């Protein structure tokens, strides 16, 4: 995900401080990794350098001075271009779970036990996400983010079941006798 484009999008509501942008990011994308303040300010500096945002002033509000940023016309055009771009499906599928199954077979491990443990971890995460999305006060952003993650976890679980059923054949291909 492009932090620069997310910040440009969050600036659509008007000039904001880095602190406010970080807070809104974490609220709007609740299942995403929270942004670090350093990442926000570094990205804002790059946006200003690239002419996509500019300093709109500073506020003190009785505390430390905070810089306000706003999107430029070039920033608006860049955001529109990025938002309309089709995200290409991944050309290569890299899956850590699959890699661990193969390495387990190659090293004489127990891929079936590994898949069971991984399945249990996925199920636990699905329970957590279901609780989050059905919890009191869950807003639509939270529900949609949780649904996205749940669908990906469900796809992983289906893949694990298929792989577990084919471990004999996979073992013969990966580690011939």
PDB file of C-alpha atoms in Angstrom:
ATOM      1  CA  UNK A   1       0.000   0.000   0.000  1.00  0.00           C
ATOM      2  CA  UNK A   2       1.313   3.445  -0.862  1.00  0.00           C
ATOM      3  CA  UNK A   3       1.680   5.626   2.233  1.00  0.00           C
ATOM      4  CA  UNK A   4       2.171   8.720   0.101  1.00  0.00           C
ATOM      5  CA  UNK A   5      -1.132   8.156  -1.677  1.00  0.00           C
ATOM      6  CA  UNK A   6      -2.972   7.360   1.540  1.00  0.00           C
ATOM      7  CA  UNK A   7      -1.739  10.624   3.060  1.00  0.00           C
ATOM      8  CA  UNK A   8      -2.728  12.541  -0.074  1.00  0.00           C
ATOM      9  CA  UNK A   9      -6.177  10.962   0.235  1.00  0.00           C
ATOM     10  CA  UNK A  10      -6.439  11.889   3.901  1.00  0.00           C
ATOM     11  CA  UNK A  11      -5.508  15.473   3.007  1.00  0.00           C
ATOM     12  CA  UNK A  12      -8.629  15.596   0.815  1.00  0.00           C
ATOM     13  CA  UNK A  13     -10.639  16.753   3.832  1.00  0.00           C
ATOM     14  CA  UNK A  14      -8.422  19.809   4.188  1.00  0.00           C
ATOM     15  CA  UNK A  15      -5.148  20.921   5.740  1.00  0.00           C
ATOM     16  CA  UNK A  16      -3.926  18.679   8.558  1.00  0.00           C
ATOM     17  CA  UNK A  17      -1.034  18.120  10.927  1.00  0.00           C
ATOM     18  CA  UNK A  18       1.014  14.944  10.717  1.00  0.00           C
ATOM     19  CA  UNK A  19      -0.395  13.822  14.074  1.00  0.00           C
ATOM     20  CA  UNK A  20      -3.966  14.131  12.771  1.00  0.00           C
ATOM     21  CA  UNK A  21      -3.112  12.291   9.554  1.00  0.00           C
ATOM     22  CA  UNK A  22      -1.575   9.392  11.504  1.00  0.00           C
ATOM     23  CA  UNK A  23      -4.629   9.199  13.779  1.00  0.00           C
ATOM     24  CA  UNK A  24      -7.073   9.290  10.839  1.00  0.00           C
ATOM     25  CA  UNK A  25      -5.067   6.643   8.976  1.00  0.00           C
ATOM     26  CA  UNK A  26      -5.213   4.312  11.957  1.00  0.00           C
ATOM     27  CA  UNK A  27      -8.969   4.943  12.321  1.00  0.00           C
ATOM     28  CA  UNK A  28      -9.800   4.555   8.606  1.00  0.00           C
ATOM     29  CA  UNK A  29      -7.611   1.462   8.072  1.00  0.00           C
ATOM     30  CA  UNK A  30      -8.046  -0.358  11.386  1.00  0.00           C
ATOM     31  CA  UNK A  31      -6.699  -3.735  10.239  1.00  0.00           C
ATOM     32  CA  UNK A  32      -3.617  -2.211   8.556  1.00  0.00           C
ATOM     33  CA  UNK A  33      -0.320  -1.796  10.323  1.00  0.00           C
ATOM     34  CA  UNK A  34      -0.469   1.524  12.173  1.00  0.00           C
ATOM     35  CA  UNK A  35       1.723   4.230  10.707  1.00  0.00           C
ATOM     36  CA  UNK A  36       4.719   5.387  12.699  1.00  0.00           C
ATOM     37  CA  UNK A  37       4.936   9.134  13.280  1.00  0.00           C
ATOM     38  CA  UNK A  38       8.381   9.180  11.674  1.00  0.00           C
ATOM     39  CA  UNK A  39       6.956   7.547   8.550  1.00  0.00           C
ATOM     40  CA  UNK A  40       4.179  10.159   8.367  1.00  0.00           C
ATOM     41  CA  UNK A  41       6.538  13.124   8.668  1.00  0.00           C
ATOM     42  CA  UNK A  42       9.120  11.669   6.278  1.00  0.00           C
ATOM     43  CA  UNK A  43       6.391  11.005   3.723  1.00  0.00           C
ATOM     44  CA  UNK A  44       4.968  14.523   4.162  1.00  0.00           C
ATOM     45  CA  UNK A  45       8.432  16.005   3.559  1.00  0.00           C
ATOM     46  CA  UNK A  46       8.736  13.973   0.353  1.00  0.00           C
ATOM     47  CA  UNK A  47       5.278  15.072  -0.776  1.00  0.00           C
ATOM     48  CA  UNK A  48       6.315  18.705  -0.265  1.00  0.00           C
ATOM     49  CA  UNK A  49       9.635  18.086  -2.060  1.00  0.00           C
ATOM     50  CA  UNK A  50       7.762  16.506  -4.998  1.00  0.00           C
ATOM     51  CA  UNK A  51       5.226  19.353  -5.197  1.00  0.00           C
ATOM     52  CA  UNK A  52       2.264  17.124  -4.235  1.00  0.00           C
ATOM     53  CA  UNK A  53       1.662  18.846  -0.872  1.00  0.00           C
ATOM     54  CA  UNK A  54       2.691  22.132   0.688  1.00  0.00           C
ATOM     55  CA  UNK A  55       2.959  23.690   4.104  1.00  0.00           C
ATOM     56  CA  UNK A  56      -0.257  25.524   4.933  1.00  0.00           C
ATOM     57  CA  UNK A  57       0.970  27.137   8.143  1.00  0.00           C
ATOM     58  CA  UNK A  58       1.793  26.288  11.718  1.00  0.00           C
ATOM     59  CA  UNK A  59      -0.179  26.123  14.939  1.00  0.00           C
ATOM     60  CA  UNK A  60       1.010  26.119  18.525  1.00  0.00           C
ATOM     61  CA  UNK A  61      -2.268  25.631  20.442  1.00  0.00           C
ATOM     62  CA  UNK A  62      -0.422  26.111  23.717  1.00  0.00           C
ATOM     63  CA  UNK A  63       1.947  23.229  22.916  1.00  0.00           C
ATOM     64  CA  UNK A  64       4.753  22.574  20.499  1.00  0.00           C
ATOM     65  CA  UNK A  65       4.526  24.149  17.084  1.00  0.00           C
ATOM     66  CA  UNK A  66       2.854  21.857  14.552  1.00  0.00           C
ATOM     67  CA  UNK A  67       3.048  22.196  10.786  1.00  0.00           C
ATOM     68  CA  UNK A  68      -0.150  21.981   8.750  1.00  0.00           C
ATOM     69  CA  UNK A  69       0.003  20.436   5.269  1.00  0.00           C
ATOM     70  CA  UNK A  70      -2.383  20.629   2.351  1.00  0.00           C
ATOM     71  CA  UNK A  71      -2.560  18.874  -0.976  1.00  0.00           C
ATOM     72  CA  UNK A  72      -1.568  20.797  -4.109  1.00  0.00           C
ATOM     73  CA  UNK A  73      -3.306  20.619  -7.495  1.00  0.00           C
ATOM     74  CA  UNK A  74      -0.497  18.281  -8.627  1.00  0.00           C
ATOM     75  CA  UNK A  75      -1.183  16.166  -5.542  1.00  0.00           C
ATOM     76  CA  UNK A  76      -4.860  15.964  -6.444  1.00  0.00           C
ATOM     77  CA  UNK A  77      -4.009  14.879 -10.000  1.00  0.00           C
ATOM     78  CA  UNK A  78      -1.520  12.286  -8.716  1.00  0.00           C
ATOM     79  CA  UNK A  79      -4.077  10.888  -6.270  1.00  0.00           C
ATOM     80  CA  UNK A  80      -6.746  10.690  -8.980  1.00  0.00           C
ATOM     81  CA  UNK A  81      -4.319   8.885 -11.286  1.00  0.00           C
ATOM     82  CA  UNK A  82      -3.271   6.405  -8.550  1.00  0.00           C
ATOM     83  CA  UNK A  83      -6.832   5.741  -7.342  1.00  0.00           C
ATOM     84  CA  UNK A  84      -7.969   4.906 -10.876  1.00  0.00           C
ATOM     85  CA  UNK A  85      -5.065   2.545 -11.580  1.00  0.00           C
ATOM     86  CA  UNK A  86      -5.977  -1.121 -11.631  1.00  0.00           C
ATOM     87  CA  UNK A  87      -3.876  -3.011  -9.101  1.00  0.00           C
ATOM     88  CA  UNK A  88      -2.290  -5.837 -11.072  1.00  0.00           C
ATOM     89  CA  UNK A  89      -2.738  -9.341  -9.732  1.00  0.00           C
ATOM     90  CA  UNK A  90       0.544 -10.569  -8.299  1.00  0.00           C
ATOM     91  CA  UNK A  91       2.660 -12.104 -11.072  1.00  0.00           C
ATOM     92  CA  UNK A  92       4.279 -14.533  -8.640  1.00  0.00           C
ATOM     93  CA  UNK A  93       2.717 -16.156  -5.640  1.00  0.00           C
ATOM     94  CA  UNK A  94       5.040 -16.199  -2.682  1.00  0.00           C
ATOM     95  CA  UNK A  95       3.567 -17.917   0.273  1.00  0.00           C
ATOM     96  CA  UNK A  96       5.477 -18.411   3.498  1.00  0.00           C
ATOM     97  CA  UNK A  97       3.192 -21.266   4.538  1.00  0.00           C
ATOM     98  CA  UNK A  98       3.894 -23.176   1.313  1.00  0.00           C
ATOM     99  CA  UNK A  99       7.630 -22.510   1.654  1.00  0.00           C
ATOM    100  CA  UNK A 100       7.576 -23.902   5.203  1.00  0.00           C
ATOM    101  CA  UNK A 101       5.716 -27.034   4.071  1.00  0.00           C
ATOM    102  CA  UNK A 102       8.307 -27.690   1.355  1.00  0.00           C
ATOM    103  CA  UNK A 103      11.236 -26.957   3.676  1.00  0.00           C
ATOM    104  CA  UNK A 104       9.681 -29.229   6.284  1.00  0.00           C
ATOM    105  CA  UNK A 105       9.524 -32.044   3.738  1.00  0.00           C
ATOM    106  CA  UNK A 106      13.098 -31.402   2.580  1.00  0.00           C
ATOM    107  CA  UNK A 107      14.477 -31.331   6.117  1.00  0.00           C
ATOM    108  CA  UNK A 108      12.622 -34.399   7.368  1.00  0.00           C
ATOM    109  CA  UNK A 109      10.172 -32.362   9.436  1.00  0.00           C
ATOM    110  CA  UNK A 110       6.477 -32.975   9.920  1.00  0.00           C
ATOM    111  CA  UNK A 111       4.529 -30.835   7.445  1.00  0.00           C
ATOM    112  CA  UNK A 112       1.186 -32.286   8.574  1.00  0.00           C
ATOM    113  CA  UNK A 113       1.746 -31.153  12.169  1.00  0.00           C
ATOM    114  CA  UNK A 114       2.902 -27.767  10.915  1.00  0.00           C
ATOM    115  CA  UNK A 115      -0.250 -27.347   8.804  1.00  0.00           C
ATOM    116  CA  UNK A 116      -2.458 -28.271  11.783  1.00  0.00           C
ATOM    117  CA  UNK A 117      -0.711 -25.707  13.993  1.00  0.00           C
ATOM    118  CA  UNK A 118      -0.924 -23.054  11.263  1.00  0.00           C
ATOM    119  CA  UNK A 119      -4.610 -23.829  10.795  1.00  0.00           C
ATOM    120  CA  UNK A 120      -5.177 -23.345  14.535  1.00  0.00           C
ATOM    121  CA  UNK A 121      -3.394 -19.966  14.403  1.00  0.00           C
ATOM    122  CA  UNK A 122      -5.537 -18.898  11.438  1.00  0.00           C
ATOM    123  CA  UNK A 123      -8.729 -19.980  13.214  1.00  0.00           C
ATOM    124  CA  UNK A 124      -7.763 -17.991  16.315  1.00  0.00           C
ATOM    125  CA  UNK A 125      -7.128 -14.884  14.212  1.00  0.00           C
ATOM    126  CA  UNK A 126     -10.484 -15.374  12.492  1.00  0.00           C
ATOM    127  CA  UNK A 127     -12.212 -15.503  15.888  1.00  0.00           C
ATOM    128  CA  UNK A 128     -10.448 -12.271  16.892  1.00  0.00           C
ATOM    129  CA  UNK A 129     -11.473 -10.509  13.674  1.00  0.00           C
ATOM    130  CA  UNK A 130     -15.049 -11.725  13.970  1.00  0.00           C
ATOM    131  CA  UNK A 131     -15.200 -10.324  17.504  1.00  0.00           C
ATOM    132  CA  UNK A 132     -13.811  -7.002  16.266  1.00  0.00           C
ATOM    133  CA  UNK A 133     -16.305  -6.660  13.419  1.00  0.00           C
ATOM    134  CA  UNK A 134     -19.311  -7.707  15.515  1.00  0.00           C
ATOM    135  CA  UNK A 135     -18.265  -5.725  18.581  1.00  0.00           C
ATOM    136  CA  UNK A 136     -20.282  -2.816  19.886  1.00  0.00           C
ATOM    137  CA  UNK A 137     -19.538   0.357  17.992  1.00  0.00           C
ATOM    138  CA  UNK A 138     -17.783  -1.328  15.071  1.00  0.00           C
ATOM    139  CA  UNK A 139     -17.912   1.157  12.204  1.00  0.00           C
ATOM    140  CA  UNK A 140     -18.114   0.202   8.539  1.00  0.00           C
ATOM    141  CA  UNK A 141     -14.360   0.706   7.972  1.00  0.00           C
ATOM    142  CA  UNK A 142     -13.638  -1.783  10.731  1.00  0.00           C
ATOM    143  CA  UNK A 143     -16.185  -4.284   9.417  1.00  0.00           C
ATOM    144  CA  UNK A 144     -14.909  -4.046   5.831  1.00  0.00           C
ATOM    145  CA  UNK A 145     -11.261  -4.343   6.904  1.00  0.00           C
ATOM    146  CA  UNK A 146     -12.068  -7.375   9.042  1.00  0.00           C
ATOM    147  CA  UNK A 147     -14.077  -8.951   6.195  1.00  0.00           C
ATOM    148  CA  UNK A 148     -11.133  -8.478   3.840  1.00  0.00           C
ATOM    149  CA  UNK A 149      -8.744 -10.168   6.277  1.00  0.00           C
ATOM    150  CA  UNK A 150     -11.254 -12.947   7.036  1.00  0.00           C
ATOM    151  CA  UNK A 151     -11.651 -13.757   3.344  1.00  0.00           C
ATOM    152  CA  UNK A 152      -7.889 -14.017   2.923  1.00  0.00           C
ATOM    153  CA  UNK A 153      -7.577 -16.226   5.993  1.00  0.00           C
ATOM    154  CA  UNK A 154     -10.405 -18.401   4.685  1.00  0.00           C
ATOM    155  CA  UNK A 155      -8.599 -18.803   1.354  1.00  0.00           C
ATOM    156  CA  UNK A 156      -5.448 -19.819   3.246  1.00  0.00           C
ATOM    157  CA  UNK A 157      -7.444 -22.379   5.243  1.00  0.00           C
ATOM    158  CA  UNK A 158      -8.889 -23.900   2.072  1.00  0.00           C
ATOM    159  CA  UNK A 159      -5.400 -24.056   0.583  1.00  0.00           C
ATOM    160  CA  UNK A 160      -4.066 -25.740   3.746  1.00  0.00           C
ATOM    161  CA  UNK A 161      -6.807 -28.391   3.567  1.00  0.00           C
ATOM    162  CA  UNK A 162      -6.040 -29.092  -0.083  1.00  0.00           C
ATOM    163  CA  UNK A 163      -2.313 -29.233   0.616  1.00  0.00           C
ATOM    164  CA  UNK A 164      -2.769 -31.547   3.620  1.00  0.00           C
ATOM    165  CA  UNK A 165      -4.770 -33.911   1.418  1.00  0.00           C
ATOM    166  CA  UNK A 166      -1.947 -33.899  -1.155  1.00  0.00           C
ATOM    167  CA  UNK A 167       1.054 -34.163   1.183  1.00  0.00           C
ATOM    168  CA  UNK A 168       1.913 -37.679   0.009  1.00  0.00           C
ATOM    169  CA  UNK A 169       2.145 -36.606  -3.611  1.00  0.00           C
ATOM    170  CA  UNK A 170       3.968 -33.387  -2.738  1.00  0.00           C
ATOM    171  CA  UNK A 171       6.478 -35.284  -0.601  1.00  0.00           C
ATOM    172  CA  UNK A 172       7.149 -37.683  -3.490  1.00  0.00           C
ATOM    173  CA  UNK A 173       7.748 -34.724  -5.848  1.00  0.00           C
ATOM    174  CA  UNK A 174       9.844 -32.644  -3.481  1.00  0.00           C
ATOM    175  CA  UNK A 175      11.827 -35.402  -1.808  1.00  0.00           C
ATOM    176  CA  UNK A 176      11.856 -38.472  -4.064  1.00  0.00           C
ATOM    177  CA  UNK A 177      12.843 -41.705  -2.323  1.00  0.00           C
TER     178      UNK A 177
END
